[in-house]
Amino acid sequence: MPTHTRVHVYVSFANPFLVCRLCRKPVPRWHNNDKCGCDETFWNMPCEHTAGITSVCPSWSPVDGCLCQEVLGKVDHTFPAPARSHA
C-alpha cells in the first residue's frame, strides 16, 4: 500500500502586530493551501481560524517597526511578545 505524505506550507509575517479578526490573538503565520495542495482553505496559525487578519499597529513599517509615537504622538496598543522559533 503506497504512503502519501504532504508537507504543509506556512508563510510567516514580518509584521508582529497582526491579529486574527475573529479571536484577536496574535497571528505570526498562516497556512498557504495553494502551495501545499490542500483542499481546505487558508487558516491563521496558531488559532486556525479562517477569518483573516488585521494589524493592531496603524503605523507599522517593515523598516522601522512601530512608528505610532513618532507619527501619532502616542502608542495605543501593546507590543507583541518576542517571537519563538517553530521546530
XYZ file of N, CA, C and O in Angstrom:
348
model
N 0.843 -1.169 0.000
C 0.000 0.000 0.000
C 0.898 1.245 0.000
O 1.732 1.411 0.875
N 0.724 2.143 -0.968
C 1.566 3.343 -1.023
C 1.213 4.320 0.106
O 0.072 4.400 0.535
N 2.220 5.010 0.548
C 2.040 6.032 1.575
C 2.139 7.397 0.930
O 3.065 7.658 0.175
N 1.181 8.252 1.213
C 1.186 9.607 0.666
C 1.463 10.587 1.794
O 0.825 10.540 2.835
N 2.404 11.440 1.573
C 2.709 12.459 2.570
C 2.601 13.831 1.928
O 2.761 13.987 0.730
N 2.333 14.803 2.739
C 2.232 16.174 2.256
C 2.950 17.065 3.254
O 2.833 16.892 4.451
N 3.683 17.998 2.718
C 4.339 18.991 3.557
C 3.495 20.255 3.503
O 3.262 20.815 2.435
N 2.987 20.660 4.649
C 2.195 21.876 4.692
C 3.109 23.081 4.549
O 4.243 23.078 5.008
N 2.605 24.103 3.883
C 3.371 25.326 3.650
C 2.784 26.438 4.516
O 1.586 26.721 4.455
N 3.647 27.045 5.323
C 3.247 28.153 6.180
C 4.051 29.385 5.781
O 5.230 29.288 5.478
N 3.399 30.527 5.794
C 4.047 31.787 5.467
C 4.097 32.621 6.743
O 3.064 32.862 7.375
N 5.296 33.029 7.129
C 5.463 33.872 8.316
C 5.373 35.335 7.930
O 5.877 35.741 6.882
N 4.735 36.109 8.776
C 4.579 37.536 8.541
C 5.706 38.320 9.190
O 6.180 37.955 10.268
N 6.109 39.405 8.572
C 7.118 40.285 9.156
C 6.495 41.183 10.226
O 7.144 41.514 11.206
N 5.241 41.555 10.047
C 4.559 42.455 10.979
C 4.149 41.689 12.242
O 3.255 40.848 12.204
N 4.758 41.985 13.390
C 4.435 41.260 14.617
C 3.131 41.719 15.276
O 2.722 41.168 16.285
N 2.466 42.711 14.695
C 1.237 43.264 15.270
C -0.029 42.706 14.630
O -1.115 43.207 14.873
N 0.090 41.670 13.811
C -1.077 41.093 13.158
C -1.840 40.187 14.110
O -1.245 39.392 14.837
N -3.167 40.335 14.106
C -4.032 39.514 14.953
C -5.167 38.944 14.110
O -5.515 39.482 13.058
N -5.752 37.864 14.586
C -6.905 37.240 13.941
C -8.104 38.166 14.084
O -8.358 38.716 15.162
N -8.848 38.359 13.011
C -10.038 39.221 13.067
C -11.141 38.630 13.934
O -11.976 39.362 14.436
N -11.139 37.322 14.141
C -12.178 36.688 14.934
C -11.854 36.664 16.426
O -12.624 37.150 17.247
N -10.685 36.136 16.788
C -10.365 35.964 18.212
C -9.393 37.012 18.758
O -9.170 37.077 19.950
N -8.787 37.812 17.865
C -7.855 38.885 18.235
C -6.547 38.371 18.851
O -5.818 39.124 19.466
N -6.226 37.097 18.658
C -4.948 36.548 19.123
C -3.884 36.809 18.063
O -4.191 36.892 16.871
N -2.612 36.928 18.470
C -1.530 37.159 17.504
C -1.466 36.061 16.439
O -1.692 34.893 16.729
N -1.165 36.485 15.215
C -1.042 35.558 14.094
C 0.330 35.776 13.446
O 0.489 36.639 12.589
N 1.338 35.010 13.855
C 2.655 35.169 13.262
C 2.811 34.514 11.892
O 3.737 34.814 11.157
N 1.878 33.615 11.523
C 1.968 32.943 10.218
C 0.609 32.381 9.830
O -0.311 32.341 10.632
N 0.488 31.935 8.573
C -0.746 31.342 8.088
C -0.434 30.159 7.197
O 0.668 30.037 6.658
N -1.390 29.260 7.057
C -1.251 28.076 6.219
C -1.620 28.451 4.796
O -2.713 28.948 4.541
N -0.709 28.215 3.866
C -0.917 28.562 2.454
C -1.328 27.309 1.693
O -0.488 26.544 1.243
N -2.618 27.088 1.556
C -3.107 25.879 0.907
C -2.799 25.830 -0.581
O -2.715 24.752 -1.165
N -2.612 26.966 -1.230
C -2.292 26.983 -2.656
C -0.958 26.320 -2.952
O -0.764 25.740 -4.010
N -0.015 26.426 -2.032
C 1.336 25.910 -2.262
C 1.515 24.456 -1.851
O 2.399 23.781 -2.331
N 0.689 23.948 -0.922
C 0.882 22.567 -0.479
C -0.144 21.616 -1.076
O -0.028 20.410 -0.909
N -1.144 22.141 -1.757
C -2.125 21.285 -2.412
C -3.274 20.834 -1.539
O -4.009 19.923 -1.905
N -3.458 21.451 -0.389
C -4.579 21.093 0.483
C -5.893 21.522 -0.162
O -5.959 22.536 -0.845
N -6.917 20.735 0.098
C -8.245 21.087 -0.397
C -8.931 22.101 0.499
O -9.909 22.722 0.113
N -8.431 22.247 1.718
C -9.025 23.176 2.668
C -8.596 24.606 2.341
O -7.658 24.833 1.600
N -9.277 25.558 2.939
C -8.933 26.957 2.758
C -7.728 27.314 3.630
O -7.255 26.485 4.406
N -7.249 28.546 3.530
C -6.144 29.008 4.374
C -6.603 29.031 5.819
O -7.796 29.027 6.103
N -5.663 29.078 6.739
C -6.015 29.327 8.132
C -4.883 30.023 8.844
O -3.724 29.905 8.466
N -5.257 30.801 9.858
C -4.290 31.519 10.680
C -3.632 30.545 11.644
O -4.271 29.632 12.145
N -2.380 30.780 11.929
C -1.673 29.962 12.921
C -1.310 30.855 14.083
O -0.856 31.971 13.858
N -1.520 30.467 15.294
C -1.886 29.127 15.736
C -3.372 28.924 15.999
O -3.793 27.817 16.327
N -4.222 29.946 15.855
C -5.637 29.803 16.240
C -6.447 28.966 15.251
O -7.519 28.486 15.588
N -5.974 28.838 14.023
C -6.601 28.040 12.960
C -7.943 28.592 12.476
O -8.713 27.888 11.845
N -8.216 29.869 12.732
C -9.422 30.495 12.186
C -9.166 30.914 10.737
O -8.035 31.168 10.349
N -10.220 31.026 9.960
C -10.119 31.464 8.565
C -10.670 32.876 8.390
O -11.067 33.258 7.307
N -10.656 33.649 9.465
C -11.290 34.961 9.474
C -10.439 36.077 8.872
O -10.902 37.193 8.758
N -9.216 35.820 8.501
C -8.353 36.884 8.024
C -7.631 37.552 9.189
O -7.812 37.174 10.348
N -6.832 38.542 8.872
C -6.014 39.204 9.889
C -6.121 40.718 9.767
O -6.535 41.231 8.737
N -5.735 41.396 10.824
C -5.674 42.848 10.832
C -4.511 43.260 11.729
O -4.079 42.484 12.575
N -4.000 44.455 11.555
C -2.890 44.932 12.361
C -3.400 45.831 13.486
O -4.232 46.699 13.261
N -2.892 45.600 14.702
C -3.269 46.471 15.821
C -2.382 47.713 15.878
O -2.636 48.620 16.655
N -1.353 47.762 15.038
C -0.479 48.937 14.957
C -0.755 49.653 13.637
O -0.428 49.147 12.575
N -1.370 50.834 13.684
C -1.734 51.529 12.452
C -0.564 52.136 11.685
O -0.733 52.562 10.548
N 0.621 52.168 12.277
C 1.739 52.811 11.591
C 2.980 51.922 11.518
O 4.092 52.421 11.475
N 2.782 50.606 11.475
C 3.923 49.687 11.432
C 4.648 49.808 10.097
O 4.037 49.905 9.034
N 5.970 49.818 10.141
C 6.811 49.900 8.957
C 7.740 48.693 8.921
O 8.323 48.342 9.947
N 7.925 48.058 7.761
C 8.826 46.914 7.694
C 10.289 47.300 7.936
O 11.108 46.450 8.258
N 10.608 48.558 7.828
C 11.981 49.014 8.053
C 12.174 49.484 9.493
O 13.131 49.103 10.162
N 11.250 50.296 9.997
C 11.414 50.925 11.307
C 10.534 50.356 12.412
O 10.627 50.790 13.557
N 9.654 49.417 12.103
C 8.769 48.847 13.114
C 7.624 49.783 13.454
O 7.114 50.502 12.603
N 7.240 49.808 14.729
C 6.132 50.655 15.183
C 6.558 52.119 15.190
O 7.532 52.494 15.831
N 5.789 52.927 14.479
C 6.066 54.365 14.413
C 4.936 55.188 15.040
O 4.812 56.378 14.769
N 4.126 54.553 15.879
C 2.984 55.259 16.476
C 3.408 56.497 17.263
O 2.781 57.545 17.153
N 4.462 56.380 18.072
C 4.906 57.522 18.868
C 5.329 58.675 17.967
O 4.943 59.820 18.179
N 6.092 58.366 16.921
C 6.589 59.401 16.014
C 5.486 59.981 15.132
O 5.436 61.187 14.886
N 4.594 59.138 14.627
C 3.574 59.576 13.679
C 2.314 60.086 14.379
O 1.766 61.125 14.025
N 1.855 59.344 15.401
C 0.590 59.679 16.058
C 0.762 60.398 17.387
O -0.197 60.914 17.949
N 1.982 60.402 17.922
C 2.246 61.052 19.191
C 1.951 60.192 20.407
O 2.151 60.624 21.533
N 1.461 58.968 20.193
C 1.183 58.059 21.304
C 1.077 56.633 20.771
O 0.881 56.406 19.577
N 1.195 55.675 21.677
C 1.067 54.264 21.331
C -0.159 53.716 22.043
O -0.200 53.682 23.271
N -1.182 53.337 21.282
C -2.441 52.850 21.851
C -2.573 51.327 21.808
O -3.670 50.810 21.906
N -1.481 50.624 21.622
C -1.547 49.169 21.548
C -0.397 48.566 22.349
O 0.561 49.249 22.679
N -0.515 47.290 22.662
C 0.562 46.589 23.362
C 1.573 46.098 22.341
O 1.286 46.020 21.142
N 2.741 45.788 22.813
C 3.771 45.254 21.939
C 3.760 43.736 22.027
O 3.553 43.175 23.103
N 3.963 43.059 20.903
C 3.918 41.596 20.906
C 5.084 40.987 21.693
O 6.136 41.607 21.840
N 4.843 39.779 22.169
C 5.925 39.035 22.848
C 6.982 38.668 21.817
O 6.672 38.563 20.612
N 8.218 38.489 22.234
C 9.260 38.087 21.290
C 8.880 36.791 20.585
O 8.279 35.897 21.182
N 9.213 36.713 19.319
C 8.890 35.535 18.519
C 9.688 34.324 18.981
O 10.833 34.439 19.376
N 9.020 33.171 18.934
C 9.697 31.920 19.251
C 9.894 31.153 17.960
O 9.096 31.253 17.040
N 10.951 30.370 17.899
C 11.184 29.584 16.698
C 10.204 28.426 16.645
O 9.770 27.915 17.672
N 9.843 28.017 15.434
C 8.930 26.896 15.234
C 9.757 25.700 14.821
O 10.420 25.719 13.798
N 9.741 24.691 15.630
C 10.534 23.498 15.326
C 9.767 22.550 14.459
O 8.613 22.499 14.397
